[in-house]
Amino acid sequence: MNRRNYQKELDEIIETVCSCGVRPALFLHSCCAPCSSYVLSYLSKYFRITDFYYNPNIAPHKEYIKRSDELKRLIHDMGLSDSVEFIEGRYDNDSYMEAVRGLENEPEGGSRCRVCFRLRLEEAARMASEGGYDYFTTTLTISPMKDPVVLNDIGEEMGEKYKVRWLPSEFRKRGGFQRSIELSRQYDLYRQNYCGCVFSRRDENRKLQEEGV
């Protein structure tokens, strides 16, 4: 069974949007500046974007702040300050740690990550619904390390729960991930070497030690 072509679905929505002549409001969950770079440059042509930085998984707190500051700088440096609104969610790492309790030793991309995706996308859906946005989505599908099927399934589930349309995506397609790397170099963005949580940092440090780096 062939899985869905999320990029094709997004193309069809964009085609409909363009034919209407009015840009819909999009609530975009952003994980970091590098992942957001391509997505913002791509979608800002078709949507009025509110960029929502909500990542209680990130630790330590200074890392969270650093990524938030880089995202705000990127929006400014890309000349999007007048067309993209930035909103920062509440940082509550304790809630994240409680949500993934018992999953500390799960591998990257496993059930712990699914809990994390659900935590962030549910908050994005809730905020999008309360704000009356036309769509919501996330930059997470640009990463080759993230499963787009899992992310789109959770997004659609949360969209149904909060009565707001999920914008399907697989932003890594059509060179999206490579373009994000190019934009990261162009804007001299900070690119972190771990996903964000203490467990991904632990695993990355362990990997580097094994490699003798």
mmCIF file of C-alpha atoms in Angstrom:
data_model
loop_
_atom_site.group_PDB
_atom_site.id
_atom_site.type_symbol
_atom_site.label_atom_id
_atom_site.label_comp_id
_atom_site.label_asym_id
_atom_site.label_seq_id
_atom_site.Cartn_x
_atom_site.Cartn_y
_atom_site.Cartn_z
ATOM 1 C CA MET A 1 0.000 0.000 0.000
ATOM 2 C CA ASN A 2 1.432 3.357 -1.067
ATOM 3 C CA ARG A 3 1.490 5.987 1.625
ATOM 4 C CA ARG A 4 -0.029 9.382 1.052
ATOM 5 C CA ASN A 5 1.820 12.053 -0.880
ATOM 6 C CA TYR A 6 1.660 14.917 1.592
ATOM 7 C CA GLN A 7 3.501 17.301 -0.708
ATOM 8 C CA LYS A 8 0.918 16.720 -3.449
ATOM 9 C CA GLU A 9 -1.875 17.373 -0.949
ATOM 10 C CA LEU A 10 -0.174 20.602 0.082
ATOM 11 C CA ASP A 11 0.209 21.603 -3.581
ATOM 12 C CA GLU A 12 -3.519 21.143 -4.104
ATOM 13 C CA ILE A 13 -4.372 23.277 -1.080
ATOM 14 C CA ILE A 14 -1.982 26.008 -2.217
ATOM 15 C CA GLU A 15 -3.517 25.925 -5.702
ATOM 16 C CA THR A 16 -6.951 26.421 -4.165
ATOM 17 C CA VAL A 17 -5.616 29.208 -1.950
ATOM 18 C CA CYS A 18 -4.098 31.026 -4.920
ATOM 19 C CA SER A 19 -7.309 30.782 -6.914
ATOM 20 C CA CYS A 20 -9.250 32.476 -4.104
ATOM 21 C CA GLY A 21 -7.050 35.552 -4.060
ATOM 22 C CA VAL A 22 -7.024 35.769 -0.250
ATOM 23 C CA ARG A 23 -4.165 34.430 1.877
ATOM 24 C CA PRO A 24 -5.448 32.201 4.689
ATOM 25 C CA ALA A 25 -4.131 32.502 8.230
ATOM 26 C CA LEU A 26 -1.656 29.774 9.166
ATOM 27 C CA PHE A 27 -0.525 28.939 12.681
ATOM 28 C CA LEU A 28 2.940 27.450 12.185
ATOM 29 C CA HIS A 29 4.583 25.510 14.990
ATOM 30 C CA SER A 30 8.357 26.041 14.711
ATOM 31 C CA CYS A 31 10.986 23.906 16.389
ATOM 32 C CA CYS A 32 14.042 26.039 15.540
ATOM 33 C CA ALA A 33 15.392 28.595 13.078
ATOM 34 C CA PRO A 34 17.206 26.214 10.679
ATOM 35 C CA CYS A 35 14.107 24.055 10.174
ATOM 36 C CA SER A 36 11.904 27.141 9.891
ATOM 37 C CA SER A 37 14.040 28.920 7.297
ATOM 38 C CA TYR A 38 12.844 27.041 4.228
ATOM 39 C CA VAL A 39 9.291 26.615 5.512
ATOM 40 C CA LEU A 40 8.876 30.345 6.154
ATOM 41 C CA SER A 41 10.329 31.312 2.777
ATOM 42 C CA TYR A 42 8.061 28.784 1.067
ATOM 43 C CA LEU A 43 4.743 29.305 2.833
ATOM 44 C CA SER A 44 4.873 33.062 3.408
ATOM 45 C CA LYS A 45 4.021 33.536 -0.269
ATOM 46 C CA TYR A 46 0.655 31.848 0.230
ATOM 47 C CA PHE A 47 -0.336 32.295 3.888
ATOM 48 C CA ARG A 48 -0.440 34.923 6.599
ATOM 49 C CA ILE A 49 1.767 33.223 9.152
ATOM 50 C CA THR A 50 1.912 33.306 12.906
ATOM 51 C CA ASP A 51 5.094 31.528 13.936
ATOM 52 C CA PHE A 52 4.577 29.666 17.205
ATOM 53 C CA TYR A 53 7.681 28.669 19.141
ATOM 54 C CA TYR A 54 6.493 26.073 21.623
ATOM 55 C CA ASN A 55 9.073 23.479 22.618
ATOM 56 C CA PRO A 56 8.977 22.549 26.313
ATOM 57 C CA ASN A 57 11.098 19.501 25.477
ATOM 58 C CA ILE A 58 14.221 21.605 24.955
ATOM 59 C CA ALA A 59 16.779 21.625 27.738
ATOM 60 C CA PRO A 60 18.625 23.263 29.322
ATOM 61 C CA HIS A 61 16.707 26.532 29.484
ATOM 62 C CA LYS A 62 19.588 28.521 27.987
ATOM 63 C CA GLU A 63 19.414 26.265 24.924
ATOM 64 C CA TYR A 64 15.690 26.960 24.654
ATOM 65 C CA ILE A 65 16.332 30.715 24.800
ATOM 66 C CA LYS A 66 19.124 30.501 22.242
ATOM 67 C CA ARG A 67 16.887 28.744 19.724
ATOM 68 C CA SER A 68 14.043 31.179 20.363
ATOM 69 C CA ASP A 69 16.321 34.173 19.817
ATOM 70 C CA GLU A 70 17.681 32.676 16.593
ATOM 71 C CA LEU A 71 14.167 32.173 15.240
ATOM 72 C CA LYS A 72 13.237 35.786 15.980
ATOM 73 C CA ARG A 73 16.455 36.964 14.341
ATOM 74 C CA LEU A 74 15.772 34.842 11.277
ATOM 75 C CA ILE A 75 12.304 36.317 10.784
ATOM 76 C CA HIS A 76 13.824 39.799 10.978
ATOM 77 C CA ASP A 77 16.815 39.063 8.746
ATOM 78 C CA MET A 78 14.655 37.409 6.094
ATOM 79 C CA GLY A 79 12.597 40.589 5.904
ATOM 80 C CA LEU A 80 9.451 38.873 7.156
ATOM 81 C CA SER A 81 8.847 40.949 10.271
ATOM 82 C CA ASP A 82 5.899 42.754 8.663
ATOM 83 C CA SER A 83 4.223 39.584 7.374
ATOM 84 C CA VAL A 84 5.075 36.941 10.001
ATOM 85 C CA GLU A 85 4.001 37.333 13.609
ATOM 86 C CA PHE A 86 6.076 35.586 16.274
ATOM 87 C CA ILE A 87 4.474 34.047 19.362
ATOM 88 C CA GLU A 88 6.340 32.181 22.067
ATOM 89 C CA GLY A 89 4.544 29.576 24.133
ATOM 90 C CA ARG A 90 5.104 28.898 27.811
ATOM 91 C CA TYR A 91 8.277 27.031 28.665
ATOM 92 C CA ASP A 92 7.450 24.169 31.014
ATOM 93 C CA ASN A 93 10.071 21.455 30.833
ATOM 94 C CA ASP A 94 8.598 19.772 33.915
ATOM 95 C CA SER A 95 5.400 19.013 31.968
ATOM 96 C CA TYR A 96 7.424 17.447 29.183
ATOM 97 C CA MET A 97 9.440 15.327 31.609
ATOM 98 C CA GLU A 98 6.249 14.128 33.274
ATOM 99 C CA ALA A 99 4.681 13.285 29.903
ATOM 100 C CA VAL A 100 7.608 11.059 28.877
ATOM 101 C CA ARG A 101 8.137 9.445 32.280
ATOM 102 C CA GLY A 102 9.033 5.775 31.775
ATOM 103 C CA LEU A 103 10.193 6.395 28.185
ATOM 104 C CA GLU A 104 13.609 7.812 29.041
ATOM 105 C CA ASN A 105 15.507 4.986 27.333
ATOM 106 C CA GLU A 106 13.407 4.784 24.211
ATOM 107 C CA PRO A 107 15.424 5.272 21.000
ATOM 108 C CA GLU A 108 15.237 8.522 19.061
ATOM 109 C CA GLY A 109 12.178 8.445 16.838
ATOM 110 C CA GLY A 110 10.335 5.977 19.093
ATOM 111 C CA SER A 111 7.409 6.276 21.470
ATOM 112 C CA ARG A 112 9.009 9.058 23.537
ATOM 113 C CA CYS A 113 9.226 11.254 20.437
ATOM 114 C CA ARG A 114 5.596 10.516 19.581
ATOM 115 C CA VAL A 115 4.553 11.747 23.017
ATOM 116 C CA CYS A 116 6.634 14.874 22.455
ATOM 117 C CA PHE A 117 5.086 15.511 19.026
ATOM 118 C CA ARG A 118 1.617 15.096 20.473
ATOM 119 C CA LEU A 119 2.357 17.510 23.326
ATOM 120 C CA ARG A 120 3.529 20.245 20.977
ATOM 121 C CA LEU A 121 0.985 19.742 18.214
ATOM 122 C CA GLU A 122 -1.935 19.617 20.625
ATOM 123 C CA GLU A 123 -0.951 22.999 22.027
ATOM 124 C CA ALA A 124 -0.544 24.372 18.502
ATOM 125 C CA ALA A 125 -3.995 23.058 17.516
ATOM 126 C CA ARG A 126 -5.574 24.517 20.644
ATOM 127 C CA MET A 127 -4.017 27.918 20.044
ATOM 128 C CA ALA A 128 -4.911 27.863 16.346
ATOM 129 C CA SER A 129 -8.513 27.010 17.150
ATOM 130 C CA GLU A 130 -8.831 29.699 19.809
ATOM 131 C CA GLY A 131 -7.248 32.236 17.450
ATOM 132 C CA GLY A 132 -9.587 31.428 14.566
ATOM 133 C CA TYR A 133 -6.817 30.399 12.180
ATOM 134 C CA ASP A 134 -7.625 28.679 8.897
ATOM 135 C CA TYR A 135 -4.827 26.105 9.175
ATOM 136 C CA PHE A 136 -2.061 24.901 11.460
ATOM 137 C CA THR A 137 1.033 22.817 10.788
ATOM 138 C CA THR A 138 4.620 22.242 11.949
ATOM 139 C CA THR A 139 8.137 22.659 10.592
ATOM 140 C CA LEU A 140 9.089 19.240 12.010
ATOM 141 C CA THR A 141 8.401 17.420 8.739
ATOM 142 C CA ILE A 142 11.471 19.017 7.167
ATOM 143 C CA SER A 143 13.766 16.771 9.206
ATOM 144 C CA PRO A 144 15.019 13.504 7.676
ATOM 145 C CA MET A 145 15.050 12.165 11.261
ATOM 146 C CA LYS A 146 11.302 12.671 11.786
ATOM 147 C CA ASP A 147 8.572 10.379 10.436
ATOM 148 C CA PRO A 148 6.167 12.487 8.329
ATOM 149 C CA VAL A 149 3.425 9.860 8.592
ATOM 150 C CA VAL A 150 3.490 10.016 12.401
ATOM 151 C CA LEU A 151 3.521 13.818 12.396
ATOM 152 C CA ASN A 152 0.694 14.164 9.873
ATOM 153 C CA ASP A 153 -1.399 11.557 11.687
ATOM 154 C CA ILE A 154 -1.011 13.386 14.996
ATOM 155 C CA GLY A 155 -1.658 16.737 13.328
ATOM 156 C CA GLU A 156 -4.871 15.511 11.757
ATOM 157 C CA GLU A 157 -6.000 13.971 15.047
ATOM 158 C CA MET A 158 -5.419 17.247 16.879
ATOM 159 C CA GLY A 159 -7.108 19.184 14.093
ATOM 160 C CA GLU A 160 -10.220 17.070 14.465
ATOM 161 C CA LYS A 161 -10.136 17.431 18.241
ATOM 162 C CA TYR A 162 -9.877 21.224 18.176
ATOM 163 C CA LYS A 163 -11.857 21.850 14.965
ATOM 164 C CA VAL A 164 -9.080 23.477 12.965
ATOM 165 C CA ARG A 165 -7.708 22.326 9.622
ATOM 166 C CA TRP A 166 -4.345 20.600 9.546
ATOM 167 C CA LEU A 167 -2.063 21.586 6.673
ATOM 168 C CA PRO A 168 -0.420 18.355 5.445
ATOM 169 C CA SER A 169 3.285 18.547 4.713
ATOM 170 C CA GLU A 170 6.540 16.807 4.066
ATOM 171 C CA PHE A 171 8.746 19.864 3.803
ATOM 172 C CA ARG A 172 11.926 17.834 3.312
ATOM 173 C CA LYS A 173 10.729 16.911 -0.188
ATOM 174 C CA ARG A 174 11.755 18.825 -3.329
ATOM 175 C CA GLY A 175 15.068 19.735 -1.781
ATOM 176 C CA GLY A 176 13.467 21.425 1.215
ATOM 177 C CA PHE A 177 15.927 20.035 3.732
ATOM 178 C CA GLN A 178 18.914 20.903 1.558
ATOM 179 C CA ARG A 179 17.540 24.400 1.045
ATOM 180 C CA SER A 180 17.227 24.801 4.827
ATOM 181 C CA ILE A 181 20.936 23.999 5.129
ATOM 182 C CA GLU A 182 21.759 26.607 2.485
ATOM 183 C CA LEU A 183 19.612 29.218 4.218
ATOM 184 C CA SER A 184 21.201 28.358 7.555
ATOM 185 C CA ARG A 185 24.599 29.150 6.041
ATOM 186 C CA GLN A 186 23.294 32.295 4.373
ATOM 187 C CA TYR A 187 21.901 33.680 7.634
ATOM 188 C CA ASP A 188 24.639 32.174 9.810
ATOM 189 C CA LEU A 189 22.124 30.312 11.927
ATOM 190 C CA TYR A 190 22.976 28.328 15.010
ATOM 191 C CA ARG A 191 22.499 24.640 14.169
ATOM 192 C CA GLN A 192 22.222 22.479 17.270
ATOM 193 C CA ASN A 193 23.738 18.973 17.313
ATOM 194 C CA TYR A 194 20.833 17.348 19.168
ATOM 195 C CA CYS A 195 17.064 17.449 18.779
ATOM 196 C CA GLY A 196 16.386 19.271 22.018
ATOM 197 C CA CYS A 197 15.561 17.086 24.999
ATOM 198 C CA VAL A 198 18.002 15.871 27.635
ATOM 199 C CA PHE A 199 17.700 12.344 26.259
ATOM 200 C CA SER A 200 18.667 13.271 22.697
ATOM 201 C CA ARG A 201 21.568 15.285 24.122
ATOM 202 C CA ARG A 202 22.629 12.287 26.203
ATOM 203 C CA ASP A 203 22.499 9.965 23.195
ATOM 204 C CA GLU A 204 24.400 12.405 20.973
ATOM 205 C CA ASN A 205 27.132 12.838 23.590
ATOM 206 C CA ARG A 206 27.368 9.062 23.950
ATOM 207 C CA LYS A 207 27.699 8.687 20.183
ATOM 208 C CA LEU A 208 30.462 11.291 20.031
ATOM 209 C CA GLN A 209 32.330 9.559 22.856
ATOM 210 C CA GLU A 210 32.127 6.227 21.060
ATOM 211 C CA GLU A 211 33.456 7.856 17.910
ATOM 212 C CA GLY A 212 36.264 9.441 19.902
ATOM 213 C CA VAL A 213 35.224 12.962 18.976
#
